[in-house]
Amino acid sequence: MIVDIIHDSSSPLTAEDMVACMKKKMPEVDKSTVYRTLDLLEETGCVYRSESDKGIVFHHADEGHHHHLVCNKCGKTVDVEEDLFLPVEKLLVDKYNFQVNFQHMVIQGLCKSCQ
Amino acid sequence: MIVDIIHDSSSPLTAEDMVACMKKKMPEVDKSTVYRTLDLLEETGCVYRSESDKGIVFHHADEGHHHHLVCNKCGKTVDVEEDLFLPVEKLLVDKYNFQVNFQHMVIQGLCKSCQ
DNA sequence: ATACGTGCAAAACTTTTGCATTAGG
DNA sequence: CCTAATGCAAAAGTTTTGCACGTAT
């Protein structure tokens, strides 16, 4: 059900958001269960945790879509191909000898209709 | 003095880190003062707040250095030119009609000697 | 006198943990 | 039975707020 919530949401949700969603759908579910389930889902690779303006947010772990554009106005999200940052990663290695892996980035910005 | 701490630190610090540093240098300073000062410094543009693995961290706002590479092993940081993400920003506009501004990114990775 | 910055304490908010209960194998 | 998941309550950790006091203008 948590996975459903993540899938249904148009934007990445924080743990607190999840708890609130859960309360609506199943009032008897406790927040500790939500937190524990999120940990579990993350361990098993079903969801990803990453940082955004809202704090720590969770995403589904569908194949082939590994970054998320989030519109700061309407909240709409778009999935983006994983290799978006490859050029940047290469530059950082070449110029700074610095090894980076951009994964599941939450990228805040403005979508076409909100600009 | 908070600005000094930020400058002196080899890696971005969380608010709690600051409080701890402060306690060492001036034990009588209260955490609320640290939090309030950080808010103030951010409003006046002296420091920046951004997200990293550690949570919310603060940086100095020197001109010309706008992203930070942080080594996950040794904690060393390197400042990176602001336009690092320009190609990515352009791609996101062209391909997704999505307007993004990467600012003061904290980029986690491994430095040369820790790889 | 007044306005401001501070320390202190308490509150608020988020996340984690311990424990007793329950449901399923 | 026995294991594992749950609800509940309390604890822990982080950040914010109210208030009274002192200092400098």
Tab-separated table of C-alpha atoms (C1' of nucleotides) in Angstrom:
chain	number	residue	atom	x	y	z
A	1	MET	CA	0.000	0.000	0.000
A	2	ILE	CA	2.905	2.329	0.682
A	3	VAL	CA	4.266	1.467	-2.730
A	4	ASP	CA	0.860	2.344	-4.158
A	5	ILE	CA	0.909	5.691	-2.425
A	6	ILE	CA	4.330	6.432	-3.856
A	7	HIS	CA	3.201	5.412	-7.307
A	8	ASP	CA	-0.002	7.391	-7.143
A	9	SER	CA	1.573	10.567	-5.888
A	10	SER	CA	2.476	13.166	-8.462
A	11	SER	CA	5.466	14.250	-6.432
A	12	PRO	CA	7.981	12.680	-4.042
A	13	LEU	CA	6.697	12.338	-0.511
A	14	THR	CA	8.356	12.634	2.855
A	15	ALA	CA	7.869	10.081	5.605
A	16	GLU	CA	5.406	12.426	7.274
A	17	ASP	CA	3.469	12.744	4.023
A	18	MET	CA	3.243	8.980	3.901
A	19	VAL	CA	1.980	8.791	7.447
A	20	ALA	CA	-0.695	11.354	6.599
A	21	CYS	CA	-1.711	9.481	3.427
A	22	MET	CA	-1.835	6.261	5.356
A	23	LYS	CA	-4.011	7.774	8.052
A	24	LYS	CA	-6.519	8.730	5.387
A	25	LYS	CA	-6.645	5.300	3.828
A	26	MET	CA	-6.204	3.232	6.957
A	27	PRO	CA	-6.607	5.270	10.130
A	28	GLU	CA	-5.550	2.405	12.362
A	29	VAL	CA	-2.057	2.154	10.905
A	30	ASP	CA	0.576	3.589	13.173
A	31	LYS	CA	3.396	5.872	12.089
A	32	SER	CA	5.962	3.468	13.464
A	33	THR	CA	4.699	0.859	11.024
A	34	VAL	CA	5.020	3.317	8.182
A	35	TYR	CA	8.564	4.179	9.171
A	36	ARG	CA	9.499	0.539	9.584
A	37	THR	CA	7.945	-0.374	6.259
A	38	LEU	CA	9.777	2.422	4.499
A	39	ASP	CA	13.054	1.138	5.924
A	40	LEU	CA	12.174	-2.332	4.760
A	41	LEU	CA	11.189	-1.218	1.279
A	42	GLU	CA	14.407	0.698	0.979
A	43	GLU	CA	16.518	-2.271	2.076
A	44	THR	CA	14.826	-4.510	-0.455
A	45	GLY	CA	15.351	-1.930	-3.148
A	46	CYS	CA	11.683	-1.239	-3.805
A	47	VAL	CA	11.918	2.448	-3.002
A	48	TYR	CA	14.651	5.026	-2.871
A	49	ARG	CA	15.280	7.698	-0.348
A	50	SER	CA	16.794	10.978	-1.455
A	51	GLU	CA	17.147	14.593	-0.490
A	52	SER	CA	15.048	17.447	-1.772
A	53	ASP	CA	13.882	20.833	-0.600
A	54	LYS	CA	11.193	19.105	1.413
A	55	GLY	CA	13.803	17.029	3.220
A	56	ILE	CA	14.092	13.286	2.773
A	57	VAL	CA	11.659	11.959	0.204
A	58	PHE	CA	10.881	8.543	-1.185
A	59	HIS	CA	10.447	7.308	-4.765
A	60	HIS	CA	9.500	4.122	-6.466
A	61	ALA	CA	12.399	2.198	-7.979
A	62	ASP	CA	11.180	1.561	-11.490
A	63	GLU	CA	13.809	0.511	-13.963
A	64	GLY	CA	15.043	3.017	-16.453
A	65	HIS	CA	13.937	6.145	-14.659
A	66	HIS	CA	16.424	7.296	-12.129
A	67	HIS	CA	16.072	10.992	-11.594
A	68	HIS	CA	13.009	13.075	-10.914
A	69	LEU	CA	12.185	16.556	-12.067
A	70	VAL	CA	9.800	18.168	-9.627
A	71	CYS	CA	7.965	21.371	-10.440
A	72	ASN	CA	8.111	23.776	-7.533
A	73	LYS	CA	4.761	25.286	-8.425
A	74	CYS	CA	2.419	22.515	-9.457
A	75	GLY	CA	4.340	19.605	-7.972
A	76	LYS	CA	4.235	17.625	-11.179
A	77	THR	CA	7.143	15.257	-11.683
A	78	VAL	CA	8.875	13.865	-14.717
A	79	ASP	CA	11.210	10.902	-14.687
A	80	VAL	CA	14.564	11.409	-16.341
A	81	GLU	CA	17.049	8.960	-17.786
A	82	GLU	CA	19.813	7.807	-15.517
A	83	ASP	CA	22.707	9.058	-17.610
A	84	LEU	CA	21.691	12.693	-17.361
A	85	PHE	CA	24.714	13.501	-15.259
A	86	LEU	CA	27.274	11.392	-17.100
A	87	PRO	CA	28.998	14.428	-18.654
A	88	VAL	CA	29.235	16.060	-15.248
A	89	GLU	CA	30.592	12.903	-13.682
A	90	LYS	CA	33.192	12.667	-16.387
A	91	LEU	CA	34.228	16.269	-15.932
A	92	LEU	CA	34.611	15.834	-12.197
A	93	VAL	CA	36.836	12.818	-12.702
A	94	ASP	CA	38.928	14.484	-15.378
A	95	LYS	CA	39.331	17.853	-13.759
A	96	TYR	CA	39.180	17.112	-10.042
A	97	ASN	CA	39.964	13.407	-9.803
A	98	PHE	CA	36.724	13.093	-7.974
A	99	GLN	CA	34.552	10.002	-8.302
A	100	VAL	CA	30.833	10.722	-8.090
A	101	ASN	CA	27.680	8.782	-8.662
A	102	PHE	CA	24.561	10.814	-9.092
A	103	GLN	CA	21.679	8.568	-8.177
A	104	HIS	CA	17.995	9.201	-7.873
A	105	MET	CA	18.374	12.919	-7.813
A	106	VAL	CA	15.399	15.083	-7.023
A	107	ILE	CA	15.738	18.110	-9.239
A	108	GLN	CA	13.567	21.077	-8.347
A	109	GLY	CA	12.556	23.533	-10.996
A	110	LEU	CA	9.651	24.811	-13.050
A	111	CYS	CA	7.763	22.811	-15.631
A	112	LYS	CA	6.764	24.265	-18.970
A	113	SER	CA	3.318	25.447	-17.926
A	114	CYS	CA	4.482	26.996	-14.663
A	115	GLN	CA	7.361	29.062	-16.020
B	1	MET	CA	32.415	33.303	14.783
B	2	ILE	CA	29.950	30.984	13.050
B	3	VAL	CA	31.257	32.213	9.742
B	4	ASP	CA	34.744	31.372	10.981
B	5	ILE	CA	33.668	27.869	11.879
B	6	ILE	CA	32.202	27.369	8.434
B	7	HIS	CA	35.341	28.699	6.818
B	8	ASP	CA	37.640	26.599	8.967
B	9	SER	CA	35.772	23.359	8.480
B	10	SER	CA	37.014	21.025	5.795
B	11	SER	CA	33.484	19.830	5.124
B	12	PRO	CA	29.961	21.240	5.234
B	13	LEU	CA	28.451	21.215	8.695
B	14	THR	CA	24.945	20.652	9.962
B	15	ALA	CA	23.307	22.915	12.497
B	16	GLU	CA	24.046	20.351	15.194
B	17	ASP	CA	27.699	20.272	14.140
B	18	MET	CA	27.780	24.018	14.538
B	19	VAL	CA	26.271	23.843	17.976
B	20	ALA	CA	28.909	21.296	18.974
B	21	CYS	CA	31.734	23.416	17.542
B	22	MET	CA	30.369	26.436	19.297
B	23	LYS	CA	30.176	24.607	22.611
B	24	LYS	CA	33.885	23.858	22.327
B	25	LYS	CA	34.887	27.416	21.578
B	26	MET	CA	32.333	29.190	23.720
B	27	PRO	CA	30.557	26.852	26.116
B	28	GLU	CA	28.141	29.500	27.268
B	29	VAL	CA	26.578	29.998	23.857
B	30	ASP	CA	23.160	28.437	23.551
B	31	LYS	CA	21.960	26.367	20.628
B	32	SER	CA	19.032	28.681	20.073
B	33	THR	CA	21.489	31.481	19.430
B	34	VAL	CA	23.322	29.322	16.915
B	35	TYR	CA	20.100	28.474	15.107
B	36	ARG	CA	18.968	32.072	15.128
B	37	THR	CA	22.326	33.263	13.870
B	38	LEU	CA	22.334	30.719	11.080
B	39	ASP	CA	18.911	31.922	9.976
B	40	LEU	CA	20.182	35.475	10.063
B	41	LEU	CA	23.345	34.675	8.127
B	42	GLU	CA	21.288	32.911	5.521
B	43	GLU	CA	18.867	35.799	5.142
B	44	THR	CA	21.719	38.235	4.694
B	45	GLY	CA	23.312	35.950	2.140
B	46	CYS	CA	26.462	35.224	4.125
B	47	VAL	CA	25.907	31.482	4.204
B	48	TYR	CA	23.970	28.981	2.162
B	49	ARG	CA	21.902	26.086	3.315
B	50	SER	CA	21.731	22.977	1.179
B	51	GLU	CA	20.958	19.296	1.304
B	52	SER	CA	23.476	16.512	1.594
B	53	ASP	CA	23.639	12.991	2.941
B	54	LYS	CA	24.129	14.457	6.391
B	55	GLY	CA	20.927	16.426	6.076
B	56	ILE	CA	20.878	20.191	5.872
B	57	VAL	CA	24.349	21.684	5.813
B	58	PHE	CA	25.699	25.209	5.661
B	59	HIS	CA	28.400	26.766	3.495
B	60	HIS	CA	30.106	30.071	3.206
B	61	ALA	CA	28.952	32.204	0.303
B	62	ASP	CA	32.231	33.163	-1.313
B	63	GLU	CA	32.009	34.437	-4.840
B	64	GLY	CA	33.009	32.197	-7.677
B	65	HIS	CA	32.718	28.890	-5.859
B	66	HIS	CA	29.231	27.591	-5.888
B	67	HIS	CA	29.267	23.839	-5.589
B	68	HIS	CA	31.079	21.604	-3.167
B	69	LEU	CA	32.591	18.217	-3.727
B	70	VAL	CA	32.694	16.305	-0.468
B	71	CYS	CA	34.694	13.114	-0.065
B	72	ASN	CA	32.656	10.476	1.710
B	73	LYS	CA	35.727	8.944	3.282
B	74	CYS	CA	38.035	11.713	4.383
B	75	GLY	CA	35.510	14.542	4.367
B	76	LYS	CA	37.749	16.788	2.334
B	77	THR	CA	35.916	19.312	0.160
B	78	VAL	CA	36.722	21.020	-3.086
B	79	ASP	CA	34.914	24.037	-4.424
B	80	VAL	CA	33.664	23.796	-7.979
B	81	GLU	CA	32.790	26.457	-10.521
B	82	GLU	CA	29.176	27.491	-10.715
B	83	ASP	CA	28.612	26.530	-14.330
B	84	LEU	CA	29.290	22.852	-13.779
B	85	PHE	CA	25.694	21.960	-14.427
B	86	LEU	CA	25.054	24.316	-17.342
B	87	PRO	CA	24.985	21.483	-19.909
B	88	VAL	CA	22.503	19.564	-17.768
B	89	GLU	CA	20.351	22.638	-17.320
B	90	LYS	CA	20.349	23.206	-21.049
B	91	LEU	CA	19.410	19.607	-21.747
B	92	LEU	CA	16.539	19.738	-19.298
B	93	VAL	CA	15.182	22.860	-20.934
B	94	ASP	CA	15.568	21.516	-24.452
B	95	LYS	CA	14.273	18.036	-23.861
B	96	TYR	CA	11.785	18.448	-21.025
B	97	ASN	CA	10.921	22.138	-21.088
B	98	PHE	CA	11.989	22.163	-17.497
B	99	GLN	CA	13.662	25.188	-15.954
B	100	VAL	CA	16.220	24.312	-13.291
B	101	ASN	CA	18.819	26.185	-11.328
B	102	PHE	CA	21.461	24.095	-9.654
B	103	GLN	CA	22.781	26.145	-6.795
B	104	HIS	CA	25.239	25.357	-4.067
B	105	MET	CA	25.061	21.654	-4.649
B	106	VAL	CA	26.750	19.333	-2.211
B	107	ILE	CA	28.148	16.525	-4.310
B	108	GLN	CA	29.184	13.414	-2.433
B	109	GLY	CA	31.856	11.159	-3.838
B	110	LEU	CA	35.416	9.986	-3.401
B	111	CYS	CA	38.487	12.130	-3.763
B	112	LYS	CA	41.580	10.952	-5.587
B	113	SER	CA	43.376	9.556	-2.558
B	114	CYS	CA	40.339	7.776	-1.152
B	115	GLN	CA	39.290	5.950	-4.325
C	1	DA	C1'	13.762	54.480	28.191
C	2	DT	C1'	14.019	51.457	24.370
C	3	DA	C1'	15.243	48.121	21.287
C	4	DC	C1'	17.952	44.212	20.573
C	5	DG	C1'	20.563	39.948	21.345
C	6	DT	C1'	21.085	36.404	24.599
C	7	DG	C1'	20.487	32.222	27.733
C	8	DC	C1'	17.328	29.225	29.521
C	9	DA	C1'	13.455	26.316	29.527
C	10	DA	C1'	9.796	24.424	27.388
C	11	DA	C1'	7.380	23.198	23.336
C	12	DA	C1'	6.951	21.306	18.746
C	13	DC	C1'	8.094	18.229	15.413
C	14	DT	C1'	10.210	14.068	13.352
C	15	DT	C1'	11.997	9.586	13.907
C	16	DT	C1'	13.255	5.516	16.714
C	17	DT	C1'	12.678	2.029	20.187
C	18	DG	C1'	10.708	-1.228	23.734
C	19	DC	C1'	7.087	-3.959	24.779
C	20	DA	C1'	2.877	-6.526	24.848
C	21	DT	C1'	-0.428	-8.338	21.702
C	22	DT	C1'	-1.961	-10.629	17.688
C	23	DA	C1'	-2.155	-13.116	13.431
C	24	DG	C1'	-0.221	-16.673	10.340
C	25	DG	C1'	2.508	-20.507	9.342
D	1	DC	C1'	3.830	-23.214	19.383
D	2	DC	C1'	6.867	-19.835	17.152
D	3	DT	C1'	7.928	-16.257	14.344
D	4	DA	C1'	7.213	-11.894	12.619
D	5	DA	C1'	4.492	-7.721	12.134
D	6	DT	C1'	1.680	-4.408	14.531
D	7	DG	C1'	-0.191	-0.691	17.692
D	8	DC	C1'	0.819	1.945	21.411
D	9	DA	C1'	3.527	4.662	24.346
D	10	DA	C1'	7.630	6.500	25.504
D	11	DA	C1'	12.097	8.077	24.281
D	12	DA	C1'	15.456	10.372	21.489
D	13	DG	C1'	16.970	13.825	18.421
D	14	DT	C1'	16.480	18.221	16.141
D	15	DT	C1'	14.621	22.781	15.661
D	16	DT	C1'	11.582	26.519	17.249
D	17	DT	C1'	9.464	29.584	20.510
D	18	DG	C1'	8.325	32.400	24.718
D	19	DC	C1'	10.177	34.920	28.164
D	20	DA	C1'	13.002	37.470	31.271
D	21	DC	C1'	17.364	39.645	31.697
D	22	DG	C1'	21.262	42.509	30.524
D	23	DT	C1'	23.580	45.672	27.449
D	24	DA	C1'	24.197	49.401	24.424
D	25	DT	C1'	22.243	53.049	22.040
